[in-house]
Tab-separated table of C-alpha atoms and ligand atoms in Angstrom:
chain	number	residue	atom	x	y	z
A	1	UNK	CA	0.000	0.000	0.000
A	2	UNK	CA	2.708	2.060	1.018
A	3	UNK	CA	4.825	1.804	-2.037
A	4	UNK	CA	1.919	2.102	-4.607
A	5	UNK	CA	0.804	5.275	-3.006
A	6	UNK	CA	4.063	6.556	-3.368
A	7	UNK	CA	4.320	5.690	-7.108
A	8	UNK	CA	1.085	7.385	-7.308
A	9	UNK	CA	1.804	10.060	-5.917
A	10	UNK	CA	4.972	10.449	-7.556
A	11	UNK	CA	3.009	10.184	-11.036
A	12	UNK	CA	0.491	12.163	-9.720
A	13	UNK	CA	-0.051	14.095	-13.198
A	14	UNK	CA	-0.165	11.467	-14.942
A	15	UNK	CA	-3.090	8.871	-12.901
A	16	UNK	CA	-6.358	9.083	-14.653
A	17	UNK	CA	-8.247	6.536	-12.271
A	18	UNK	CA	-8.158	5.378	-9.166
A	19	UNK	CA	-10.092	2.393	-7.672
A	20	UNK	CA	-9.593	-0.253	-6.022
A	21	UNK	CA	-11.647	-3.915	-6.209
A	22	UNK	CA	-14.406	-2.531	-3.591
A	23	UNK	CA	-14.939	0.963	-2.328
A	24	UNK	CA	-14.317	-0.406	1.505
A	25	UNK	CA	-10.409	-0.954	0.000
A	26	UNK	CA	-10.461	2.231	-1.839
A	27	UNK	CA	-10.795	3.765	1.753
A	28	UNK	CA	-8.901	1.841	3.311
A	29	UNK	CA	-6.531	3.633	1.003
A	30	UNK	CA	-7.364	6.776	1.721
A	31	UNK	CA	-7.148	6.405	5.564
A	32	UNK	CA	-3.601	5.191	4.685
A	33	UNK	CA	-2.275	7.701	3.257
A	34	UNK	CA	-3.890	10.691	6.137
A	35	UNK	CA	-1.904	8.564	8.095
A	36	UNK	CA	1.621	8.496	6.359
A	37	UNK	CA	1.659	11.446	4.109
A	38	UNK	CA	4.562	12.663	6.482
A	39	UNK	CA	6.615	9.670	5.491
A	40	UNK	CA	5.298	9.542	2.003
A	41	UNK	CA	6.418	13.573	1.474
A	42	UNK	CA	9.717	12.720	3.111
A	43	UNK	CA	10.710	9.768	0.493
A	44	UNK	CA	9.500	12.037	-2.475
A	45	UNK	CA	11.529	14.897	-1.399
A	46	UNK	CA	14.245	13.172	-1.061
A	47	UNK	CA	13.748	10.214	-3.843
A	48	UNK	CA	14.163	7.504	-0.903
A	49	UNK	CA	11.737	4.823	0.104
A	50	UNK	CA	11.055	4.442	4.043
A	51	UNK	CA	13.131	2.026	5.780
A	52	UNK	CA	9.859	-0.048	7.217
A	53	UNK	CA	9.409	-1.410	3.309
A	54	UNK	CA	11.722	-4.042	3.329
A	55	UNK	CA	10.976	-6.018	0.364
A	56	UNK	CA	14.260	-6.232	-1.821
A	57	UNK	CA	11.871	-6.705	-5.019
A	58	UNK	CA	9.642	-4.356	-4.376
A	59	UNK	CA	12.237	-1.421	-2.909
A	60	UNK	CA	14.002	-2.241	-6.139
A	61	UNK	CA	11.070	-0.978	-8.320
A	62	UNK	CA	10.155	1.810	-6.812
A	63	UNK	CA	13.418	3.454	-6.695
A	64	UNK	CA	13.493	2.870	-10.496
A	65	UNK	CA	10.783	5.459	-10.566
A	66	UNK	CA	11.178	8.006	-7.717
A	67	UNK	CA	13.820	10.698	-8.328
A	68	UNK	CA	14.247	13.567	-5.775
A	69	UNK	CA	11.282	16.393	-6.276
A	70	UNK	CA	11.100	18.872	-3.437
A	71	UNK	CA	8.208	21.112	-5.408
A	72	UNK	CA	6.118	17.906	-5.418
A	73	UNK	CA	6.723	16.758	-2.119
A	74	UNK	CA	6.001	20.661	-0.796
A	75	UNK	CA	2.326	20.545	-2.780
A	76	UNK	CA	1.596	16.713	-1.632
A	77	UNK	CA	2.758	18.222	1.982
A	78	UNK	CA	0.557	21.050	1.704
A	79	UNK	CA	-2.773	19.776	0.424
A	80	UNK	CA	-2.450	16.706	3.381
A	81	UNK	CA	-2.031	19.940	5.652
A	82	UNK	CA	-5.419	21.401	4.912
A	83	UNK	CA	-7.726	20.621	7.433
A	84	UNK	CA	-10.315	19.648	5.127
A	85	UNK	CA	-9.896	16.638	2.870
A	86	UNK	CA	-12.806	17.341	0.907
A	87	UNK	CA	-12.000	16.813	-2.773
A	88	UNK	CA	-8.183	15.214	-1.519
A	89	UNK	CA	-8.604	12.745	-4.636
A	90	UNK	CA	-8.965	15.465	-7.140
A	91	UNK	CA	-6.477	17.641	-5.574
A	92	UNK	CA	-3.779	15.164	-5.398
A	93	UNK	CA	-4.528	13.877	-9.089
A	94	UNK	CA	-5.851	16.334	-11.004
A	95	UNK	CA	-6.029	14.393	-14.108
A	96	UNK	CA	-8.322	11.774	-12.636
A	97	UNK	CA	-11.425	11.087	-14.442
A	98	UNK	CA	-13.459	8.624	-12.456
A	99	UNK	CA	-13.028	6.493	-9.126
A	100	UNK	CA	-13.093	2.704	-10.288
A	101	UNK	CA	-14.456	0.794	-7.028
A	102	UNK	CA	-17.983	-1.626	-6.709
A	103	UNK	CA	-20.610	0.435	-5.105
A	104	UNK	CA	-23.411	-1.834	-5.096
A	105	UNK	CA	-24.998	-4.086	-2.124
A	106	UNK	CA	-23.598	-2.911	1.068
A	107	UNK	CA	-20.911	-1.103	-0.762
A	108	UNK	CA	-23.285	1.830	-1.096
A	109	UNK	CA	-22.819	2.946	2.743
A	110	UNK	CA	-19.781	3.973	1.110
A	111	UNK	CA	-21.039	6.626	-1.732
A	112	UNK	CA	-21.347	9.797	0.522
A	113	UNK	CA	-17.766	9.364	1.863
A	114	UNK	CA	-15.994	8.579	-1.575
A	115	UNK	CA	-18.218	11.814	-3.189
A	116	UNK	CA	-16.484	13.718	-0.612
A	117	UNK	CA	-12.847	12.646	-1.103
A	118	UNK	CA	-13.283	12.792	-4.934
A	119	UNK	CA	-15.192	15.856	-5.157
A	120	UNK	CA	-18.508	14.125	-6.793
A	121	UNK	CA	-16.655	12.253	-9.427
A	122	UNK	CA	-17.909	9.375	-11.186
A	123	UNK	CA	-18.095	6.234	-9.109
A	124	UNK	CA	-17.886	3.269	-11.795
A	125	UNK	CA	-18.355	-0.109	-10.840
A	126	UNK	CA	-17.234	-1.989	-13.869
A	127	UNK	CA	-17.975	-5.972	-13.294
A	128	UNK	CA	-19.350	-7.904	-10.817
A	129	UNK	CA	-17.446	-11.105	-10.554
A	130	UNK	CA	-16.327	-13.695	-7.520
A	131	UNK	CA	-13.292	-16.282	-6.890
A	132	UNK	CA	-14.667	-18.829	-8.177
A	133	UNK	CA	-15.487	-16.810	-11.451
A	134	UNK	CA	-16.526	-13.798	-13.386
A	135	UNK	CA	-20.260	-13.162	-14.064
A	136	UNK	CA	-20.416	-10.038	-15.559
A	137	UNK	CA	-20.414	-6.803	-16.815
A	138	UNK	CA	-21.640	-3.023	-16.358
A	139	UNK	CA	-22.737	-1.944	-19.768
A	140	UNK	CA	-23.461	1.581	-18.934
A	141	UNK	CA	-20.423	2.205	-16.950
A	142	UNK	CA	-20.361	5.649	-16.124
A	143	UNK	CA	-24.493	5.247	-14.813
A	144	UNK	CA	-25.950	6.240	-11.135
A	145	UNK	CA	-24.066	3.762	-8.608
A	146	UNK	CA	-27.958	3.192	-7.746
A	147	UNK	CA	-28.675	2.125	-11.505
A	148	UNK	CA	-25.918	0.028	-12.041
A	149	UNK	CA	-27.442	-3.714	-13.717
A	150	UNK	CA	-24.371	-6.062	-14.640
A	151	UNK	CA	-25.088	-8.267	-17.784
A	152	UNK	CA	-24.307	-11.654	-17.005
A	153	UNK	CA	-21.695	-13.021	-19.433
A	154	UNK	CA	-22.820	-16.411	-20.555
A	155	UNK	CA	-19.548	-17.991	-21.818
A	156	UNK	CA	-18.015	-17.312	-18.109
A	157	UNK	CA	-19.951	-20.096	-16.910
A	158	UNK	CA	-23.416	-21.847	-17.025
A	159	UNK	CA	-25.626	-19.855	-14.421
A	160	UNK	CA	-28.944	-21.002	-13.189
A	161	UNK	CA	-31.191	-19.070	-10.593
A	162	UNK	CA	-33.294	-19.966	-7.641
A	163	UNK	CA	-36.054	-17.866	-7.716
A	164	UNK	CA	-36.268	-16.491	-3.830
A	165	UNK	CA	-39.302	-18.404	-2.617
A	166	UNK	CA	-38.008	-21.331	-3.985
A	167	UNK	CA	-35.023	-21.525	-1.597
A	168	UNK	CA	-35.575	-23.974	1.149
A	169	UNK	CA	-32.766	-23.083	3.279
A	170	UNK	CA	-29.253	-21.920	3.901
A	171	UNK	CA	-27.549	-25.507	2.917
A	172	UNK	CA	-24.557	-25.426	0.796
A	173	UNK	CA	-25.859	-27.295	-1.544
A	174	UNK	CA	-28.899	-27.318	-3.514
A	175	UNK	CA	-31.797	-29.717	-2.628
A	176	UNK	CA	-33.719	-32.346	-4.978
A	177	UNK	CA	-36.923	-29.673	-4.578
A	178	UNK	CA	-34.646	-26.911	-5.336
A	179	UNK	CA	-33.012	-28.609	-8.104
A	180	UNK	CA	-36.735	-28.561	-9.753
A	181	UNK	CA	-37.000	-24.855	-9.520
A	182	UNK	CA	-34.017	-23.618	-11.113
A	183	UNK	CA	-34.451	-21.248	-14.037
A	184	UNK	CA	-31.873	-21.091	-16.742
A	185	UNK	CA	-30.518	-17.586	-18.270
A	186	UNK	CA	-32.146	-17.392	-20.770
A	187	UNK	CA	-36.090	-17.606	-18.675
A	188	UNK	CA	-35.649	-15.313	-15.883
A	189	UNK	CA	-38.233	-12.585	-15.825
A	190	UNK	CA	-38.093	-9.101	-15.541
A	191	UNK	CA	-38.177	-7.796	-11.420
A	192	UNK	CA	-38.333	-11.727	-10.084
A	193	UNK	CA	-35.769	-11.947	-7.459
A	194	UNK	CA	-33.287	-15.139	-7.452
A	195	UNK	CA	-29.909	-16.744	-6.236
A	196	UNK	CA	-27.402	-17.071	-8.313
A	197	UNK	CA	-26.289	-20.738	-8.713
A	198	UNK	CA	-22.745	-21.455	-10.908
A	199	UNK	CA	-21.334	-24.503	-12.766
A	200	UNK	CA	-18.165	-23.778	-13.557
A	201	UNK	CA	-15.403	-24.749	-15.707
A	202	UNK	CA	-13.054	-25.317	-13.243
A	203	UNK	CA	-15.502	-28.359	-12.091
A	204	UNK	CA	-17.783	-26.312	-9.298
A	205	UNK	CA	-21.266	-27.774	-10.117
A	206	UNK	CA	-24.379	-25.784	-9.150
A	207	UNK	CA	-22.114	-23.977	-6.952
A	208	UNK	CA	-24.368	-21.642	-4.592
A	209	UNK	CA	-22.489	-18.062	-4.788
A	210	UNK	CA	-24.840	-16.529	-2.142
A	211	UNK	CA	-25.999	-13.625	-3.627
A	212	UNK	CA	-29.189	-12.328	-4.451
A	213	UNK	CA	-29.932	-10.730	-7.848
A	214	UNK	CA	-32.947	-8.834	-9.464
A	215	UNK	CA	-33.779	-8.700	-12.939
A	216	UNK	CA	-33.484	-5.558	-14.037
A	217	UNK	CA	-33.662	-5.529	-18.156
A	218	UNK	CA	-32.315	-7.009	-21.249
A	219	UNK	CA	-29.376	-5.999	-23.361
A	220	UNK	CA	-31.017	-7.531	-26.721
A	221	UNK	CA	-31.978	-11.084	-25.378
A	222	UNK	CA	-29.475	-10.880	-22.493
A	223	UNK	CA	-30.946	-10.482	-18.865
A	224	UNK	CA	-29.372	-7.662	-16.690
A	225	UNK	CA	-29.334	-7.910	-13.087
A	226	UNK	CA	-29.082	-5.487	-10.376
A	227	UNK	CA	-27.203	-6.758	-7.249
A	228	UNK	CA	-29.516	-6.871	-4.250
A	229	UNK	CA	-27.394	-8.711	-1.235
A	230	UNK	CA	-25.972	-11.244	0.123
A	231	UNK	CA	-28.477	-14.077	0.821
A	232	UNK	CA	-26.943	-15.728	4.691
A	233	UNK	CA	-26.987	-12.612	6.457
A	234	UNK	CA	-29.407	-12.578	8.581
A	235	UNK	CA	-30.050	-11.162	12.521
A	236	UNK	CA	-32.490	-13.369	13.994
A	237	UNK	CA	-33.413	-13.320	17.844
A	238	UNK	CA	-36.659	-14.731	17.865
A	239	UNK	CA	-39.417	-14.993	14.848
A	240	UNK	CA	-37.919	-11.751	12.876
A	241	UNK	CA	-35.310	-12.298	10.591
A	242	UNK	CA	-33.155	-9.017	9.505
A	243	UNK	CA	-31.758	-9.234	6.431
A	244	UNK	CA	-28.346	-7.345	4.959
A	245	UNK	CA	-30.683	-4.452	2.716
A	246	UNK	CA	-32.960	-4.017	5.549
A	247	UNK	CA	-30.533	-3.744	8.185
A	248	UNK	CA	-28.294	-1.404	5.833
A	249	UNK	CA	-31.912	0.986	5.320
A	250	UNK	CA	-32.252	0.841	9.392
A	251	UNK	CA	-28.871	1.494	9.667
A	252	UNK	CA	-28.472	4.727	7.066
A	253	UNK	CA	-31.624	5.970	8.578
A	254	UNK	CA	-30.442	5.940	12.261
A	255	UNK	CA	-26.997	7.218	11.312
A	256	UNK	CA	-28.681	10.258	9.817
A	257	UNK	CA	-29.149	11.910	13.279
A	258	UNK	CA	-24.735	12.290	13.314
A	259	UNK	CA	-25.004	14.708	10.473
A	260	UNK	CA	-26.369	17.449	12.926
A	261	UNK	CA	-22.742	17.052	14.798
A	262	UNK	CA	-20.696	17.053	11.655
A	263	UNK	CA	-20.232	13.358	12.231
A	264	UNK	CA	-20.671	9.888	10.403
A	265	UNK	CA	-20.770	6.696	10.106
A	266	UNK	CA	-17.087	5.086	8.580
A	267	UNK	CA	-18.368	1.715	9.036
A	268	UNK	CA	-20.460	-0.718	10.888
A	269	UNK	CA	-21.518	-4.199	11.851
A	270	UNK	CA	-24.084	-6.421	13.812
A	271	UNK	CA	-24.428	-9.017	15.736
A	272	UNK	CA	-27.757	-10.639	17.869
A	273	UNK	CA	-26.710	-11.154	21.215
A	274	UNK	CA	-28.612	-13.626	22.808
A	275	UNK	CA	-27.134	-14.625	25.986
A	276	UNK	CA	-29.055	-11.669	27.760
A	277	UNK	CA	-32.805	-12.368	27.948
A	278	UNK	CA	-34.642	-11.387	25.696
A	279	UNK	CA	-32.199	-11.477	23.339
A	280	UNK	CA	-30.855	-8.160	21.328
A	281	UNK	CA	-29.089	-6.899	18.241
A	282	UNK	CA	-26.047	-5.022	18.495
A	283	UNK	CA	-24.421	-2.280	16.274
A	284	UNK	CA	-21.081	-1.835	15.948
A	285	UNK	CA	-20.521	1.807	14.530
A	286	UNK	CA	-17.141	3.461	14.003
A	287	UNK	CA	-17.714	7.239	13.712
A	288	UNK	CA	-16.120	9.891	12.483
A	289	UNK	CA	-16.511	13.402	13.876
A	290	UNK	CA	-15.051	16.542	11.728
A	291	UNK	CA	-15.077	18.877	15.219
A	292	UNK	CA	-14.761	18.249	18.840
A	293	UNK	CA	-17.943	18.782	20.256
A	294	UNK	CA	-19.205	15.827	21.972
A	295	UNK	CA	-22.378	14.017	20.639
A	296	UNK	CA	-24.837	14.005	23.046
A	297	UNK	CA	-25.831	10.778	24.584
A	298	UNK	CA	-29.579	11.665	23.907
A	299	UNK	CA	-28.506	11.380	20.133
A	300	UNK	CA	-27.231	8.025	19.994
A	301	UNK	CA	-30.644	6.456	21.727
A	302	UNK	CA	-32.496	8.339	18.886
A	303	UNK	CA	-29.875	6.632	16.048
A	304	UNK	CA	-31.120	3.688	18.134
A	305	UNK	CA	-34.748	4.373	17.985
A	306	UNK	CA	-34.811	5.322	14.412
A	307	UNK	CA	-33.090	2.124	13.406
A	308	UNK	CA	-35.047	0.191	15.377
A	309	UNK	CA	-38.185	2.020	14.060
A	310	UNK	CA	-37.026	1.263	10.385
A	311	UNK	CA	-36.800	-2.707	10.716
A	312	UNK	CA	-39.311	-4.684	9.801
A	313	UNK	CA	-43.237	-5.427	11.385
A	314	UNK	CA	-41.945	-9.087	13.154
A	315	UNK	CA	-38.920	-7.124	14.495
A	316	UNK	CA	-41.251	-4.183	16.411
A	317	UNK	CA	-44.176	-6.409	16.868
A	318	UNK	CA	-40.963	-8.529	19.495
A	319	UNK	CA	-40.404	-5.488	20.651
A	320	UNK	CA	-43.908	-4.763	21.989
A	321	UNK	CA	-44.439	-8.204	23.184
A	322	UNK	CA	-40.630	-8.135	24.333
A	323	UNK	CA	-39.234	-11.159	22.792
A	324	UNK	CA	-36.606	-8.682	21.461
A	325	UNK	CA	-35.199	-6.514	24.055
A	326	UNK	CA	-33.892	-2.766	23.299
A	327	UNK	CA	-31.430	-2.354	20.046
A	328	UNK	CA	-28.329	-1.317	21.286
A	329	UNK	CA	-25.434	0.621	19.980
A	330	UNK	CA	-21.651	0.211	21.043
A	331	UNK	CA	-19.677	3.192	19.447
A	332	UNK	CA	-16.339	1.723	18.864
A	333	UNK	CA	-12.582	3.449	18.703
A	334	UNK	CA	-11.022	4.799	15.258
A	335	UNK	CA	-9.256	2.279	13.235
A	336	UNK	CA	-11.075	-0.974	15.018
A	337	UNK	CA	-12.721	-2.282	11.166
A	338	UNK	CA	-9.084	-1.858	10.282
A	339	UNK	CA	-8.031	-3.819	12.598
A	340	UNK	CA	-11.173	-6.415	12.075
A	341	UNK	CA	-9.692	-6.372	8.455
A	342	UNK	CA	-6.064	-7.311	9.720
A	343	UNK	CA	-7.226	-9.686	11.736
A	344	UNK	CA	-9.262	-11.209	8.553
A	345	UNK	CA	-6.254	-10.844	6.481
A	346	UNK	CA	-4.094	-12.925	9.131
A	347	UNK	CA	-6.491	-15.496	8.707
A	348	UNK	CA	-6.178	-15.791	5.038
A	349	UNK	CA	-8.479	-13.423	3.832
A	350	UNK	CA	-7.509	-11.564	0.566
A	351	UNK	CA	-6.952	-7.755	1.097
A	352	UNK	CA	-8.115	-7.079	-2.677
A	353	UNK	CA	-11.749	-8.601	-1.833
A	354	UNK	CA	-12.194	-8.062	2.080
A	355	UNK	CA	-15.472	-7.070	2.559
A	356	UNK	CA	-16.764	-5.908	6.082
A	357	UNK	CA	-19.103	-8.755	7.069
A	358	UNK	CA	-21.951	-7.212	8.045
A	359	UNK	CA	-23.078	-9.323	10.692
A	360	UNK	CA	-20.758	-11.217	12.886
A	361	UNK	CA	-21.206	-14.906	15.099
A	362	UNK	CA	-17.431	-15.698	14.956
A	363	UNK	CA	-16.130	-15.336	19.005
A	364	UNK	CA	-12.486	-13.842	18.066
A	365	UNK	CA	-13.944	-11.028	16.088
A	366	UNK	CA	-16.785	-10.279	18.780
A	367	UNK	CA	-14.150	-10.204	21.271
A	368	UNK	CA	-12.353	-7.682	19.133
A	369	UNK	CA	-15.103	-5.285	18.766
A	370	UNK	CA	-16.050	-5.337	22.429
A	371	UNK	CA	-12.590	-4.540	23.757
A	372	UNK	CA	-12.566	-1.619	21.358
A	373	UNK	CA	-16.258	-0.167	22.608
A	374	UNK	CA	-16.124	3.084	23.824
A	375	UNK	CA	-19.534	3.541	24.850
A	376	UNK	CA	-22.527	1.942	24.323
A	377	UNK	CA	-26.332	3.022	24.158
A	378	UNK	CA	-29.919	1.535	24.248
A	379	UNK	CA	-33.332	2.594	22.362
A	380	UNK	CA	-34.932	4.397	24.672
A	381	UNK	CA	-38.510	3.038	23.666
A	382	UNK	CA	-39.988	0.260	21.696
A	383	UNK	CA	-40.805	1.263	17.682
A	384	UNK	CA	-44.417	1.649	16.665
A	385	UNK	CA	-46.166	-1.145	15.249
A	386	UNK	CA	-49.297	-1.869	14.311
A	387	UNK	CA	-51.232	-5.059	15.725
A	388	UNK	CA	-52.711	-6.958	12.266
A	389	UNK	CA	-50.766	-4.662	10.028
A	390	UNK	CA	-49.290	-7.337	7.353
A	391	UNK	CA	-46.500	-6.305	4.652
A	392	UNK	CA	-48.592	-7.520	2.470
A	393	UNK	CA	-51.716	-5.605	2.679
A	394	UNK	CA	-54.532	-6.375	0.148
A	395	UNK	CA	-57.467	-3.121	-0.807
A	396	UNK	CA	-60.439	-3.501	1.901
B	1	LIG	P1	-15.261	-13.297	-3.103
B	1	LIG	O1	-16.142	-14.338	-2.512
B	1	LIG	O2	-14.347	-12.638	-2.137
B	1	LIG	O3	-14.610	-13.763	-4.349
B	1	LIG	O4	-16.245	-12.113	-3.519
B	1	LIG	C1	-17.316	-12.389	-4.399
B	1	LIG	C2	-18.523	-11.729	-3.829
B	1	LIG	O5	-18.325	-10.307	-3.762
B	1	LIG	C3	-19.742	-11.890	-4.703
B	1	LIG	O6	-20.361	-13.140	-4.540
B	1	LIG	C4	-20.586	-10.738	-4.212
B	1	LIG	O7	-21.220	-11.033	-2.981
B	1	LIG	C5	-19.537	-9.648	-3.971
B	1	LIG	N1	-19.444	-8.824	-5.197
B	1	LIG	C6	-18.642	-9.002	-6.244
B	1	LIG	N2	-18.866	-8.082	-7.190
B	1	LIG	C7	-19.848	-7.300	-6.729
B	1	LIG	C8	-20.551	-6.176	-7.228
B	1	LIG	N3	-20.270	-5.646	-8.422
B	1	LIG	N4	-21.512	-5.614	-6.456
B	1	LIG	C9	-21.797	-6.114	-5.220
B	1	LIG	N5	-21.173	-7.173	-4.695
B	1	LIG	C10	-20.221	-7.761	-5.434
């Protein structure tokens, strides 16, 4: 990370685009770099590369590029010295046209934040694609993040779909019954909702991907999806089952109330805690305040409230009857979903596709978070529901 940003930096009139795989790594990036523009300014002023990169290869390269160039490192030095970074992308690479990262699913949280760094410019997310292969492709590239469809590519592999209330469970593996209900590519219809189920060439056979796609159009005869979310995650403490879009609504809604403090959300995840009775969900939010004025603990509850008043009827309705006790909030200390990430990363995750998981059961991660909590608040009252109100609602 270190050395690229230098390079970059370096080269600064000459990057056009900058990205990375998803826009949590793109920030990741950014982060990095408030942190060592000191160093970074240093090594271009001087044409060195910091000691703490001790990769022969890699020191190697990157001394083939960086010369001495005080003037550069004194207009990297002073734009890092402003005490806004509003528009830091643009200002450090002028010539950029457009910020290559995936917006879409929970990726979104992230659109505000990136706007700000790159001054509004276009967020493309280019392909939509997995480990185990590609699927496909934005046509439109340079649409609203919110009106991005990708095109699935039908020589990357055969796809089939499970339309949603076909699924039976959350098995690995697809189920006789299931197996009857699969749709191939070319019969989906337009707005059905399905999972996305792979054979690949590399010998995966009706591999389950996990993710959840809508049809959103055709491209001549070829069906466009938009990405909805990821189908497993789901908070659950008694009947109501919270799933990633809903809990990503609740969750933008409540944060709203931080704007009044020139704060925000940087990132966030859940988990339902269940050894107190009733059992609760818990937030995780890292926040990010642009002054010093405290937030109020009144504020917090209402984030609470509001989220809690966003979820879904089963949610509130466990409220009233308290099979759900209060939603609570633990605020947690700057840097802890980087150091969720390094802890993913020691584990074997890849950095390129790390993706904060959005709701968390594994013990050595919860532990994490709750040694990092700084505070921690309740909802203050239960949401409003409505007894016989149904989601469904037909005209009486
Ligand atoms: P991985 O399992 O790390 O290879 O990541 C693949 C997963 O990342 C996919 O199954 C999706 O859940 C997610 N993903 C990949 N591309 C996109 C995209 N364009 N929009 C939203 N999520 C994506």
């Amino acid at each position: 990370m270190y050395s690229q940003i230098l390079c970059g930096l370096y080269q600064n009139e000459q990057v056009l685009r900058v990205g990375a795989v998803f826009a949590s790594g793109f920030i990741r990036a950014v982060k990095f770099l408030e942190k060592h523009w000191v160093r970074l300014c240093h090594d271009i002023r001087k044409g060195t590369i910091d000691g703490e990169i001790t990769d022969p290869n890699v020191r190697e390269a990157v001394m083939k590029i960086l010369k001495p160039n005080p003037k550069l490192a004194a207009f990297v030095e002073s734009e890092c010295n402003k005490e806004s970074w509003k528009g830091i992308i643009t200002r450090l690479w002028p010539n950029t046209k457009y910020v290559d990262v995936i917006v879409t699913g929970t990726m979104s949280q992230y659109i505000p934040i990136l706007d700000y760094y790159s001054n509004g410019l276009p967020l493309v997310c280019t392909m939509y694609a997995s480990s185990e292969c590609y699927f496909g492709l934005n046509l439109n590239p340079l649409c609203d993040p919110s009106e991005v469809s990708y095109t699935l590519i039908p020589t990357m592999a055969y796809f089939e779909f499970l339309p949603l209330n076909k699924i039976d469970g959350n098995a690995d593996s697809i189920s006789a019954t299931e197996q009857e209900h699969l749709v191939d590519l070319v019969d989906v219809e337009l707005g059905q909702e399905y999972e996305l189920v792979v054979t690949t060439y590399a010998g995966l056979y009706r591999y389950r991907v996990g993710d959840i796609l809508r049809v959103a159009g055709f491209k001549n005869k070829a069906p466009q999806f938009n990405f909805i979310c990821r189908k497993n995650v789901v908070l659950s403490i008694d009947s109501d089952k919270t799933d990633e879009v809903e809990l990503q609504n609740a969750v933008k809604n409540g944060s709203n109330h931080l704007s009044n403090y020139n704060a925000s959300l940087i990132d966030y995840t859940s988990s339902a805690d269940t050894s107190t009775i009733p059992g609760h969900y818990i937030l995780y939010w890292e926040i990010t305040k642009n002054n010093q004025n405290p937030i109020p603990d009144s504020v917090y509850e209402e984030c609470c409230f509001t989220v809690e008043d966003s979820l879904n009827s089963v949610y509130r309705q466990g409220r009233i009857t308290e099979s759900i006790g209060p939603l609570e909030i633990k605020v947690v200390e700057n840097g802890t979903f980087d150091k969720v990430m390094d802890f993913a990363l020691s584990q074997g995750a890849s950095i390129n596709q790390y993706k904060t998981p959005r709701c968390v059961k594994y013990g050595p991660i919860l532990e994490l978070l709750n040694s990092k909590t700084v505070s921690s608040f309740f909802s203050p009252k239960c949401p409003q529901w409505v007894p016989g109100h149904k989601k469904w609602c037909t005209l009486d």
